[in-house]
Amino acid sequence: MGNNYIFSLTPTFTQGLVLGQLSILVLLALVLKYLFFIPPESETETVPFHPLSKSGPSWHQDVEEDNDTDSAPENESAHWFNILAGQVVEVYRAKLQNNLTGYEGIEVARRKIEDQANELRPRGFLDHITVHSVDLGLSAPKLSNARVVNDNDGDSPPTIEFDMSYIDTISVSLSTSYLFNYPMSSFARLPVSLTISLSLFESKVTLVPPSPASVAPVLTISLPQDFTLNLKTTSLMGSRAMLRDVPKLHELIECQVRKVLALRGTWKVVLPGVGSLATAQHEVEKEQAAFNEQD
């Protein structure tokens, strides 16, 4: 009758094997939970990373370099556009900082980026994202080798193509936690601290001027799918035991950035002083609707 019991004082080989497997699983869960993870109700001190120092060249220096390349007519033809691109980037930086300078401006930009990141985060998987510091960079994309790739003899505006290279000190330092909801909801959190910085972005850029007959002229700028993107990612994962610079995390971040750039690789720029913003927006919506019908 004693053989009917699952466990006895003299366990069989099968019972011992089951107990051994269960003890290993329990030990593994305890190691993960108390060595790498943190309980959901505890507070942890995040370890922010500092972005790269602002040692990169400014767009003003890029323009000066263009002036020294008299033997390169392609670069010279894009000289005016490099000046324009630098001014546009400076305007966007100023708007992101609410036209403030110094620490106050950077702090405004940091808060805006943090708010945007928390609006987009998947709340079931990521805890609140804290942005510790941002570097908006000093330079601007540098264009060269301008060429006309489509000219229809005045029936429609020509398509112009550039080669673009962008190297800057842009970086963001943040921390968050990955939420584990298995085997139960809010089982644990895995702290993650990151610094993401731009190393190199290279691509062809296609520019389509507005049609002369357009009511609200809009400049179309687009990127192809085969661009070069190099990001530098520094990471810390874990609570008491730290995992540094996990390659898979770097691959995941770069893949997501590539996906965003591929999905939003076309920009419509309303030309100032030649039409109202509402009219231009209506024209863009009509063009987008026609494009969706073709798909």
PDB file of C-alpha atoms in Angstrom:
ATOM      1  CA  MET A   1       0.000   0.000   0.000  1.00  0.00           C
ATOM      2  CA  GLY A   2       2.996   2.261   0.589  1.00  0.00           C
ATOM      3  CA  ASN A   3       3.691   2.151  -3.121  1.00  0.00           C
ATOM      4  CA  ASN A   4       0.604   4.331  -3.724  1.00  0.00           C
ATOM      5  CA  TYR A   5       2.241   7.392  -2.115  1.00  0.00           C
ATOM      6  CA  ILE A   6       3.975   9.897  -4.379  1.00  0.00           C
ATOM      7  CA  PHE A   7       6.766  10.527  -1.852  1.00  0.00           C
ATOM      8  CA  SER A   8       7.969   8.282   0.921  1.00  0.00           C
ATOM      9  CA  LEU A   9      10.771   8.195   3.496  1.00  0.00           C
ATOM     10  CA  THR A  10      12.785   6.058   1.093  1.00  0.00           C
ATOM     11  CA  PRO A  11      12.335   7.936  -2.252  1.00  0.00           C
ATOM     12  CA  THR A  12      12.759   6.113  -5.509  1.00  0.00           C
ATOM     13  CA  PHE A  13      15.055   7.220  -8.328  1.00  0.00           C
ATOM     14  CA  THR A  14      12.138   8.940 -10.127  1.00  0.00           C
ATOM     15  CA  GLN A  15      11.129  10.829  -6.981  1.00  0.00           C
ATOM     16  CA  GLY A  16      14.695  11.956  -6.425  1.00  0.00           C
ATOM     17  CA  LEU A  17      14.988  13.147 -10.018  1.00  0.00           C
ATOM     18  CA  VAL A  18      11.780  15.194  -9.719  1.00  0.00           C
ATOM     19  CA  LEU A  19      12.915  16.725  -6.436  1.00  0.00           C
ATOM     20  CA  GLY A  20      16.296  17.566  -7.935  1.00  0.00           C
ATOM     21  CA  GLN A  21      14.767  19.298 -10.958  1.00  0.00           C
ATOM     22  CA  LEU A  22      12.368  21.281  -8.772  1.00  0.00           C
ATOM     23  CA  SER A  23      15.184  22.391  -6.462  1.00  0.00           C
ATOM     24  CA  ILE A  24      17.245  23.585  -9.438  1.00  0.00           C
ATOM     25  CA  LEU A  25      14.307  25.565 -10.818  1.00  0.00           C
ATOM     26  CA  VAL A  26      13.625  27.158  -7.425  1.00  0.00           C
ATOM     27  CA  LEU A  27      17.320  28.018  -7.011  1.00  0.00           C
ATOM     28  CA  LEU A  28      17.448  29.532 -10.507  1.00  0.00           C
ATOM     29  CA  ALA A  29      14.350  31.642  -9.815  1.00  0.00           C
ATOM     30  CA  LEU A  30      15.830  32.898  -6.552  1.00  0.00           C
ATOM     31  CA  VAL A  31      19.154  33.786  -8.199  1.00  0.00           C
ATOM     32  CA  LEU A  32      17.452  35.698 -11.007  1.00  0.00           C
ATOM     33  CA  LYS A  33      14.986  37.464  -8.725  1.00  0.00           C
ATOM     34  CA  TYR A  34      17.423  38.584  -6.032  1.00  0.00           C
ATOM     35  CA  LEU A  35      20.667  38.947  -7.989  1.00  0.00           C
ATOM     36  CA  PHE A  36      19.601  40.552 -11.295  1.00  0.00           C
ATOM     37  CA  PHE A  37      15.983  41.611 -10.770  1.00  0.00           C
ATOM     38  CA  ILE A  38      14.405  43.957  -8.257  1.00  0.00           C
ATOM     39  CA  PRO A  39      10.954  43.589  -6.689  1.00  0.00           C
ATOM     40  CA  PRO A  40       8.313  45.837  -8.288  1.00  0.00           C
ATOM     41  CA  GLU A  41       7.669  47.847  -5.126  1.00  0.00           C
ATOM     42  CA  SER A  42      11.307  48.661  -4.349  1.00  0.00           C
ATOM     43  CA  GLU A  43      13.065  51.854  -5.362  1.00  0.00           C
ATOM     44  CA  THR A  44      16.455  51.647  -7.021  1.00  0.00           C
ATOM     45  CA  GLU A  45      19.064  54.238  -7.720  1.00  0.00           C
ATOM     46  CA  THR A  46      19.553  54.497 -11.445  1.00  0.00           C
ATOM     47  CA  VAL A  47      23.028  54.756 -12.913  1.00  0.00           C
ATOM     48  CA  PRO A  48      22.963  57.390 -15.628  1.00  0.00           C
ATOM     49  CA  PHE A  49      25.563  57.470 -18.350  1.00  0.00           C
ATOM     50  CA  HIS A  50      27.107  60.684 -19.547  1.00  0.00           C
ATOM     51  CA  PRO A  51      26.937  61.391 -23.276  1.00  0.00           C
ATOM     52  CA  LEU A  52      29.955  62.047 -25.381  1.00  0.00           C
ATOM     53  CA  SER A  53      31.661  65.397 -25.064  1.00  0.00           C
ATOM     54  CA  LYS A  54      30.952  68.006 -27.683  1.00  0.00           C
ATOM     55  CA  SER A  55      34.097  67.535 -29.647  1.00  0.00           C
ATOM     56  CA  GLY A  56      32.615  67.139 -33.094  1.00  0.00           C
ATOM     57  CA  PRO A  57      32.865  69.786 -35.814  1.00  0.00           C
ATOM     58  CA  SER A  58      30.055  72.260 -36.237  1.00  0.00           C
ATOM     59  CA  TRP A  59      28.166  72.745 -39.455  1.00  0.00           C
ATOM     60  CA  HIS A  60      29.971  76.043 -39.854  1.00  0.00           C
ATOM     61  CA  GLN A  61      33.232  74.104 -40.069  1.00  0.00           C
ATOM     62  CA  ASP A  62      31.678  71.736 -42.613  1.00  0.00           C
ATOM     63  CA  VAL A  63      30.843  74.692 -44.841  1.00  0.00           C
ATOM     64  CA  GLU A  64      34.400  76.000 -44.531  1.00  0.00           C
ATOM     65  CA  GLU A  65      35.687  72.581 -45.587  1.00  0.00           C
ATOM     66  CA  ASP A  66      33.459  72.784 -48.675  1.00  0.00           C
ATOM     67  CA  ASN A  67      35.083  76.080 -49.609  1.00  0.00           C
ATOM     68  CA  ASP A  68      38.508  74.379 -49.605  1.00  0.00           C
ATOM     69  CA  THR A  69      37.461  71.718 -52.139  1.00  0.00           C
ATOM     70  CA  ASP A  70      37.778  73.762 -55.295  1.00  0.00           C
ATOM     71  CA  SER A  71      38.723  70.653 -57.256  1.00  0.00           C
ATOM     72  CA  ALA A  72      35.406  68.950 -56.436  1.00  0.00           C
ATOM     73  CA  PRO A  73      32.600  70.528 -58.475  1.00  0.00           C
ATOM     74  CA  GLU A  74      30.001  68.149 -56.984  1.00  0.00           C
ATOM     75  CA  ASN A  75      30.647  69.387 -53.460  1.00  0.00           C
ATOM     76  CA  GLU A  76      30.656  72.978 -54.661  1.00  0.00           C
ATOM     77  CA  SER A  77      27.211  72.549 -56.233  1.00  0.00           C
ATOM     78  CA  ALA A  78      25.816  71.448 -52.859  1.00  0.00           C
ATOM     79  CA  HIS A  79      27.482  74.252 -50.921  1.00  0.00           C
ATOM     80  CA  TRP A  80      24.365  76.414 -50.753  1.00  0.00           C
ATOM     81  CA  PHE A  81      22.263  73.465 -49.579  1.00  0.00           C
ATOM     82  CA  ASN A  82      24.709  72.667 -46.771  1.00  0.00           C
ATOM     83  CA  ILE A  83      24.296  76.225 -45.502  1.00  0.00           C
ATOM     84  CA  LEU A  84      20.511  75.882 -45.684  1.00  0.00           C
ATOM     85  CA  ALA A  85      20.548  72.466 -43.983  1.00  0.00           C
ATOM     86  CA  GLY A  86      22.689  73.833 -41.159  1.00  0.00           C
ATOM     87  CA  GLN A  87      20.288  76.720 -40.598  1.00  0.00           C
ATOM     88  CA  VAL A  88      17.269  74.391 -40.597  1.00  0.00           C
ATOM     89  CA  VAL A  89      18.885  72.084 -38.020  1.00  0.00           C
ATOM     90  CA  GLU A  90      19.740  75.061 -35.834  1.00  0.00           C
ATOM     91  CA  VAL A  91      16.107  76.199 -35.957  1.00  0.00           C
ATOM     92  CA  TYR A  92      14.890  72.751 -34.871  1.00  0.00           C
ATOM     93  CA  ARG A  93      17.384  72.677 -32.006  1.00  0.00           C
ATOM     94  CA  ALA A  94      16.231  76.115 -30.887  1.00  0.00           C
ATOM     95  CA  LYS A  95      12.556  75.095 -31.041  1.00  0.00           C
ATOM     96  CA  LEU A  96      13.266  71.932 -29.034  1.00  0.00           C
ATOM     97  CA  GLN A  97      14.847  74.142 -26.359  1.00  0.00           C
ATOM     98  CA  ASN A  98      12.088  76.792 -26.477  1.00  0.00           C
ATOM     99  CA  ASN A  99      14.704  79.242 -27.782  1.00  0.00           C
ATOM    100  CA  LEU A 100      16.610  78.999 -24.501  1.00  0.00           C
ATOM    101  CA  THR A 101      20.371  78.493 -24.296  1.00  0.00           C
ATOM    102  CA  GLY A 102      22.768  76.801 -21.923  1.00  0.00           C
ATOM    103  CA  TYR A 103      21.566  74.491 -19.180  1.00  0.00           C
ATOM    104  CA  GLU A 104      18.002  75.840 -19.260  1.00  0.00           C
ATOM    105  CA  GLY A 105      17.604  75.019 -22.936  1.00  0.00           C
ATOM    106  CA  ILE A 106      19.061  71.516 -22.568  1.00  0.00           C
ATOM    107  CA  GLU A 107      16.763  70.851 -19.598  1.00  0.00           C
ATOM    108  CA  VAL A 108      13.708  71.861 -21.628  1.00  0.00           C
ATOM    109  CA  ALA A 109      14.774  69.517 -24.425  1.00  0.00           C
ATOM    110  CA  ARG A 110      15.418  66.709 -21.931  1.00  0.00           C
ATOM    111  CA  ARG A 111      11.906  67.013 -20.468  1.00  0.00           C
ATOM    112  CA  LYS A 112      10.315  67.054 -23.924  1.00  0.00           C
ATOM    113  CA  ILE A 113      12.205  63.936 -24.991  1.00  0.00           C
ATOM    114  CA  GLU A 114      11.322  62.177 -21.726  1.00  0.00           C
ATOM    115  CA  ASP A 115       7.609  62.988 -22.127  1.00  0.00           C
ATOM    116  CA  GLN A 116       7.634  61.771 -25.727  1.00  0.00           C
ATOM    117  CA  ALA A 117       9.447  58.554 -24.786  1.00  0.00           C
ATOM    118  CA  ASN A 118       6.889  57.749 -22.079  1.00  0.00           C
ATOM    119  CA  GLU A 119       4.000  58.390 -24.444  1.00  0.00           C
ATOM    120  CA  LEU A 120       5.410  55.837 -26.891  1.00  0.00           C
ATOM    121  CA  ARG A 121       6.654  53.164 -24.456  1.00  0.00           C
ATOM    122  CA  PRO A 122       4.773  49.841 -24.190  1.00  0.00           C
ATOM    123  CA  ARG A 123       3.420  50.178 -20.656  1.00  0.00           C
ATOM    124  CA  GLY A 124       2.983  46.449 -20.150  1.00  0.00           C
ATOM    125  CA  PHE A 125       6.683  45.804 -20.710  1.00  0.00           C
ATOM    126  CA  LEU A 126       8.588  48.954 -19.753  1.00  0.00           C
ATOM    127  CA  ASP A 127       8.481  50.977 -16.545  1.00  0.00           C
ATOM    128  CA  HIS A 128       8.674  54.784 -16.534  1.00  0.00           C
ATOM    129  CA  ILE A 129      11.553  56.038 -18.682  1.00  0.00           C
ATOM    130  CA  THR A 130      13.821  58.608 -17.047  1.00  0.00           C
ATOM    131  CA  VAL A 131      15.970  60.645 -19.424  1.00  0.00           C
ATOM    132  CA  HIS A 132      19.046  61.795 -17.527  1.00  0.00           C
ATOM    133  CA  SER A 133      20.777  63.856 -20.187  1.00  0.00           C
ATOM    134  CA  VAL A 134      20.663  64.697 -23.879  1.00  0.00           C
ATOM    135  CA  ASP A 135      23.154  66.080 -26.354  1.00  0.00           C
ATOM    136  CA  LEU A 136      21.520  67.750 -29.344  1.00  0.00           C
ATOM    137  CA  GLY A 137      24.763  67.858 -31.295  1.00  0.00           C
ATOM    138  CA  LEU A 138      26.696  70.611 -33.008  1.00  0.00           C
ATOM    139  CA  SER A 139      26.723  69.664 -36.657  1.00  0.00           C
ATOM    140  CA  ALA A 140      24.267  69.081 -39.499  1.00  0.00           C
ATOM    141  CA  PRO A 141      23.991  66.602 -42.386  1.00  0.00           C
ATOM    142  CA  LYS A 142      26.606  67.278 -45.044  1.00  0.00           C
ATOM    143  CA  LEU A 143      25.463  66.935 -48.659  1.00  0.00           C
ATOM    144  CA  SER A 144      27.632  66.394 -51.717  1.00  0.00           C
ATOM    145  CA  ASN A 145      27.534  65.179 -55.319  1.00  0.00           C
ATOM    146  CA  ALA A 146      24.266  66.834 -56.331  1.00  0.00           C
ATOM    147  CA  ARG A 147      22.829  65.389 -59.538  1.00  0.00           C
ATOM    148  CA  VAL A 148      19.601  65.445 -61.527  1.00  0.00           C
ATOM    149  CA  VAL A 149      18.230  61.926 -61.850  1.00  0.00           C
ATOM    150  CA  ASN A 150      14.869  62.739 -63.455  1.00  0.00           C
ATOM    151  CA  ASP A 151      14.249  65.645 -65.815  1.00  0.00           C
ATOM    152  CA  ASN A 152      10.993  65.697 -67.780  1.00  0.00           C
ATOM    153  CA  ASP A 153      11.691  68.824 -69.840  1.00  0.00           C
ATOM    154  CA  GLY A 154       9.546  71.095 -67.708  1.00  0.00           C
ATOM    155  CA  ASP A 155       6.440  68.879 -67.530  1.00  0.00           C
ATOM    156  CA  SER A 156       7.158  68.168 -63.857  1.00  0.00           C
ATOM    157  CA  PRO A 157       9.861  69.320 -61.451  1.00  0.00           C
ATOM    158  CA  PRO A 158      13.170  67.448 -61.756  1.00  0.00           C
ATOM    159  CA  THR A 159      14.260  64.972 -59.088  1.00  0.00           C
ATOM    160  CA  ILE A 160      17.582  65.878 -57.489  1.00  0.00           C
ATOM    161  CA  GLU A 161      19.731  63.387 -55.614  1.00  0.00           C
ATOM    162  CA  PHE A 162      22.479  64.050 -53.053  1.00  0.00           C
ATOM    163  CA  ASP A 163      24.935  61.933 -51.108  1.00  0.00           C
ATOM    164  CA  MET A 164      24.551  62.663 -47.396  1.00  0.00           C
ATOM    165  CA  SER A 165      26.890  62.011 -44.484  1.00  0.00           C
ATOM    166  CA  TYR A 166      26.074  62.908 -40.881  1.00  0.00           C
ATOM    167  CA  ILE A 167      28.544  62.585 -37.995  1.00  0.00           C
ATOM    168  CA  ASP A 168      27.677  64.367 -34.758  1.00  0.00           C
ATOM    169  CA  THR A 169      27.656  64.157 -30.956  1.00  0.00           C
ATOM    170  CA  ILE A 170      23.914  63.446 -30.671  1.00  0.00           C
ATOM    171  CA  SER A 171      23.230  61.183 -27.685  1.00  0.00           C
ATOM    172  CA  VAL A 172      20.633  60.392 -25.023  1.00  0.00           C
ATOM    173  CA  SER A 173      21.184  58.814 -21.609  1.00  0.00           C
ATOM    174  CA  LEU A 174      18.199  57.099 -19.955  1.00  0.00           C
ATOM    175  CA  SER A 175      17.124  54.420 -17.516  1.00  0.00           C
ATOM    176  CA  THR A 176      14.042  52.243 -17.165  1.00  0.00           C
ATOM    177  CA  SER A 177      13.067  48.726 -16.094  1.00  0.00           C
ATOM    178  CA  TYR A 178      11.812  45.758 -18.079  1.00  0.00           C
ATOM    179  CA  LEU A 179       8.691  44.364 -16.416  1.00  0.00           C
ATOM    180  CA  PHE A 180       8.341  40.603 -15.881  1.00  0.00           C
ATOM    181  CA  ASN A 181       4.745  39.397 -15.595  1.00  0.00           C
ATOM    182  CA  TYR A 182       5.543  35.661 -15.458  1.00  0.00           C
ATOM    183  CA  PRO A 183       4.845  33.450 -13.554  1.00  0.00           C
ATOM    184  CA  MET A 184       2.649  36.166 -12.042  1.00  0.00           C
ATOM    185  CA  SER A 185       1.834  39.784 -12.755  1.00  0.00           C
ATOM    186  CA  SER A 186       4.565  42.228 -11.647  1.00  0.00           C
ATOM    187  CA  PHE A 187       6.852  39.348 -10.669  1.00  0.00           C
ATOM    188  CA  ALA A 188      10.004  41.463 -10.926  1.00  0.00           C
ATOM    189  CA  ARG A 189      11.731  44.299 -12.775  1.00  0.00           C
ATOM    190  CA  LEU A 190      15.050  44.248 -14.595  1.00  0.00           C
ATOM    191  CA  PRO A 191      16.766  47.668 -14.357  1.00  0.00           C
ATOM    192  CA  VAL A 192      18.285  48.932 -17.594  1.00  0.00           C
ATOM    193  CA  SER A 193      20.489  52.008 -18.113  1.00  0.00           C
ATOM    194  CA  LEU A 194      21.448  53.109 -21.601  1.00  0.00           C
ATOM    195  CA  THR A 195      23.401  55.711 -23.486  1.00  0.00           C
ATOM    196  CA  ILE A 196      22.709  55.796 -27.217  1.00  0.00           C
ATOM    197  CA  SER A 197      24.862  57.990 -29.445  1.00  0.00           C
ATOM    198  CA  LEU A 198      25.157  58.514 -33.173  1.00  0.00           C
ATOM    199  CA  SER A 199      28.391  57.411 -34.824  1.00  0.00           C
ATOM    200  CA  LEU A 200      27.528  57.690 -38.513  1.00  0.00           C
ATOM    201  CA  PHE A 201      24.536  58.091 -40.772  1.00  0.00           C
ATOM    202  CA  GLU A 202      25.030  57.918 -44.542  1.00  0.00           C
ATOM    203  CA  SER A 203      22.402  57.796 -47.240  1.00  0.00           C
ATOM    204  CA  LYS A 204      21.284  59.121 -50.567  1.00  0.00           C
ATOM    205  CA  VAL A 205      18.742  61.925 -50.309  1.00  0.00           C
ATOM    206  CA  THR A 206      16.120  62.546 -52.964  1.00  0.00           C
ATOM    207  CA  LEU A 207      14.719  66.045 -53.276  1.00  0.00           C
ATOM    208  CA  VAL A 208      11.617  66.805 -55.339  1.00  0.00           C
ATOM    209  CA  PRO A 209      10.815  70.519 -55.760  1.00  0.00           C
ATOM    210  CA  PRO A 210       7.165  71.586 -55.874  1.00  0.00           C
ATOM    211  CA  SER A 211       5.357  71.898 -59.148  1.00  0.00           C
ATOM    212  CA  PRO A 212       5.230  75.467 -60.487  1.00  0.00           C
ATOM    213  CA  ALA A 213       1.439  75.112 -60.699  1.00  0.00           C
ATOM    214  CA  SER A 214       1.071  74.025 -57.056  1.00  0.00           C
ATOM    215  CA  VAL A 215      -1.232  76.225 -54.960  1.00  0.00           C
ATOM    216  CA  ALA A 216       0.799  75.562 -51.811  1.00  0.00           C
ATOM    217  CA  PRO A 217       4.333  74.544 -52.806  1.00  0.00           C
ATOM    218  CA  VAL A 218       5.793  71.718 -50.722  1.00  0.00           C
ATOM    219  CA  LEU A 219       9.351  70.415 -50.914  1.00  0.00           C
ATOM    220  CA  THR A 220       9.579  66.605 -50.664  1.00  0.00           C
ATOM    221  CA  ILE A 221      12.682  65.040 -49.092  1.00  0.00           C
ATOM    222  CA  SER A 222      12.989  61.249 -48.935  1.00  0.00           C
ATOM    223  CA  LEU A 223      15.496  58.586 -47.930  1.00  0.00           C
ATOM    224  CA  PRO A 224      15.916  55.151 -49.536  1.00  0.00           C
ATOM    225  CA  GLN A 225      15.733  51.916 -47.552  1.00  0.00           C
ATOM    226  CA  ASP A 226      19.434  51.047 -47.957  1.00  0.00           C
ATOM    227  CA  PHE A 227      21.024  53.640 -45.667  1.00  0.00           C
ATOM    228  CA  THR A 228      24.014  53.198 -43.352  1.00  0.00           C
ATOM    229  CA  LEU A 229      23.351  53.684 -39.641  1.00  0.00           C
ATOM    230  CA  ASN A 230      25.978  53.166 -36.942  1.00  0.00           C
ATOM    231  CA  LEU A 231      24.947  53.692 -33.325  1.00  0.00           C
ATOM    232  CA  LYS A 232      27.050  53.305 -30.212  1.00  0.00           C
ATOM    233  CA  THR A 233      25.167  51.794 -27.277  1.00  0.00           C
ATOM    234  CA  THR A 234      26.485  51.594 -23.713  1.00  0.00           C
ATOM    235  CA  SER A 235      24.291  49.586 -21.366  1.00  0.00           C
ATOM    236  CA  LEU A 236      23.981  48.265 -17.824  1.00  0.00           C
ATOM    237  CA  MET A 237      21.418  45.605 -16.946  1.00  0.00           C
ATOM    238  CA  GLY A 238      20.633  44.153 -13.538  1.00  0.00           C
ATOM    239  CA  SER A 239      20.378  45.227  -9.921  1.00  0.00           C
ATOM    240  CA  ARG A 240      23.210  43.778  -7.821  1.00  0.00           C
ATOM    241  CA  ALA A 241      24.944  41.916 -10.635  1.00  0.00           C
ATOM    242  CA  MET A 242      25.520  44.127 -13.668  1.00  0.00           C
ATOM    243  CA  LEU A 243      25.554  42.950 -17.259  1.00  0.00           C
ATOM    244  CA  ARG A 244      27.486  45.456 -19.376  1.00  0.00           C
ATOM    245  CA  ASP A 245      27.067  46.265 -23.056  1.00  0.00           C
ATOM    246  CA  VAL A 246      24.826  43.352 -24.022  1.00  0.00           C
ATOM    247  CA  PRO A 247      25.162  42.828 -27.823  1.00  0.00           C
ATOM    248  CA  LYS A 248      21.561  41.692 -28.277  1.00  0.00           C
ATOM    249  CA  LEU A 249      20.289  44.882 -26.668  1.00  0.00           C
ATOM    250  CA  HIS A 250      22.379  46.962 -29.066  1.00  0.00           C
ATOM    251  CA  GLU A 251      21.003  44.997 -32.025  1.00  0.00           C
ATOM    252  CA  LEU A 252      17.430  45.483 -30.811  1.00  0.00           C
ATOM    253  CA  ILE A 253      17.842  49.262 -30.408  1.00  0.00           C
ATOM    254  CA  GLU A 254      19.506  49.728 -33.793  1.00  0.00           C
ATOM    255  CA  CYS A 255      16.835  47.581 -35.458  1.00  0.00           C
ATOM    256  CA  GLN A 256      14.064  49.732 -33.977  1.00  0.00           C
ATOM    257  CA  VAL A 257      15.763  52.974 -35.040  1.00  0.00           C
ATOM    258  CA  ARG A 258      16.180  51.615 -38.560  1.00  0.00           C
ATOM    259  CA  LYS A 259      12.512  50.654 -38.649  1.00  0.00           C
ATOM    260  CA  VAL A 260      11.410  54.152 -37.598  1.00  0.00           C
ATOM    261  CA  LEU A 261      13.633  55.804 -40.202  1.00  0.00           C
ATOM    262  CA  ALA A 262      12.345  53.439 -42.889  1.00  0.00           C
ATOM    263  CA  LEU A 263       8.699  54.133 -42.006  1.00  0.00           C
ATOM    264  CA  ARG A 264       9.181  57.907 -41.724  1.00  0.00           C
ATOM    265  CA  GLY A 265      11.752  58.376 -44.428  1.00  0.00           C
ATOM    266  CA  THR A 266       9.777  61.049 -46.304  1.00  0.00           C
ATOM    267  CA  TRP A 267       9.358  64.635 -45.136  1.00  0.00           C
ATOM    268  CA  LYS A 268       7.149  67.377 -46.558  1.00  0.00           C
ATOM    269  CA  VAL A 269       8.502  70.886 -46.066  1.00  0.00           C
ATOM    270  CA  VAL A 270       6.103  73.772 -46.639  1.00  0.00           C
ATOM    271  CA  LEU A 271       7.901  76.606 -48.370  1.00  0.00           C
ATOM    272  CA  PRO A 272       7.428  79.846 -46.432  1.00  0.00           C
ATOM    273  CA  GLY A 273       5.832  82.951 -47.826  1.00  0.00           C
ATOM    274  CA  VAL A 274       4.151  81.317 -50.822  1.00  0.00           C
ATOM    275  CA  GLY A 275       1.070  79.692 -49.313  1.00  0.00           C
ATOM    276  CA  SER A 276      -0.792  79.141 -46.062  1.00  0.00           C
ATOM    277  CA  LEU A 277      -0.036  76.188 -43.813  1.00  0.00           C
ATOM    278  CA  ALA A 278      -3.647  74.975 -43.963  1.00  0.00           C
ATOM    279  CA  THR A 279      -3.623  74.914 -47.754  1.00  0.00           C
ATOM    280  CA  ALA A 280      -0.316  73.082 -47.830  1.00  0.00           C
ATOM    281  CA  GLN A 281      -1.565  70.532 -45.324  1.00  0.00           C
ATOM    282  CA  HIS A 282      -4.643  69.930 -47.462  1.00  0.00           C
ATOM    283  CA  GLU A 283      -2.441  69.338 -50.501  1.00  0.00           C
ATOM    284  CA  VAL A 284      -0.261  66.887 -48.570  1.00  0.00           C
ATOM    285  CA  GLU A 285      -3.327  64.977 -47.328  1.00  0.00           C
ATOM    286  CA  LYS A 286      -4.665  64.711 -50.884  1.00  0.00           C
ATOM    287  CA  GLU A 287      -1.338  63.393 -52.098  1.00  0.00           C
ATOM    288  CA  GLN A 288      -1.171  60.877 -49.245  1.00  0.00           C
ATOM    289  CA  ALA A 289      -4.719  59.669 -49.938  1.00  0.00           C
ATOM    290  CA  ALA A 290      -3.874  59.133 -53.597  1.00  0.00           C
ATOM    291  CA  PHE A 291      -0.762  57.206 -52.602  1.00  0.00           C
ATOM    292  CA  ASN A 292      -2.761  54.960 -50.243  1.00  0.00           C
ATOM    293  CA  GLU A 293      -5.283  54.186 -53.005  1.00  0.00           C
ATOM    294  CA  GLN A 294      -2.448  53.022 -55.250  1.00  0.00           C
ATOM    295  CA  ASP A 295      -1.283  50.613 -52.570  1.00  0.00           C
TER     296      ASP A 295
END
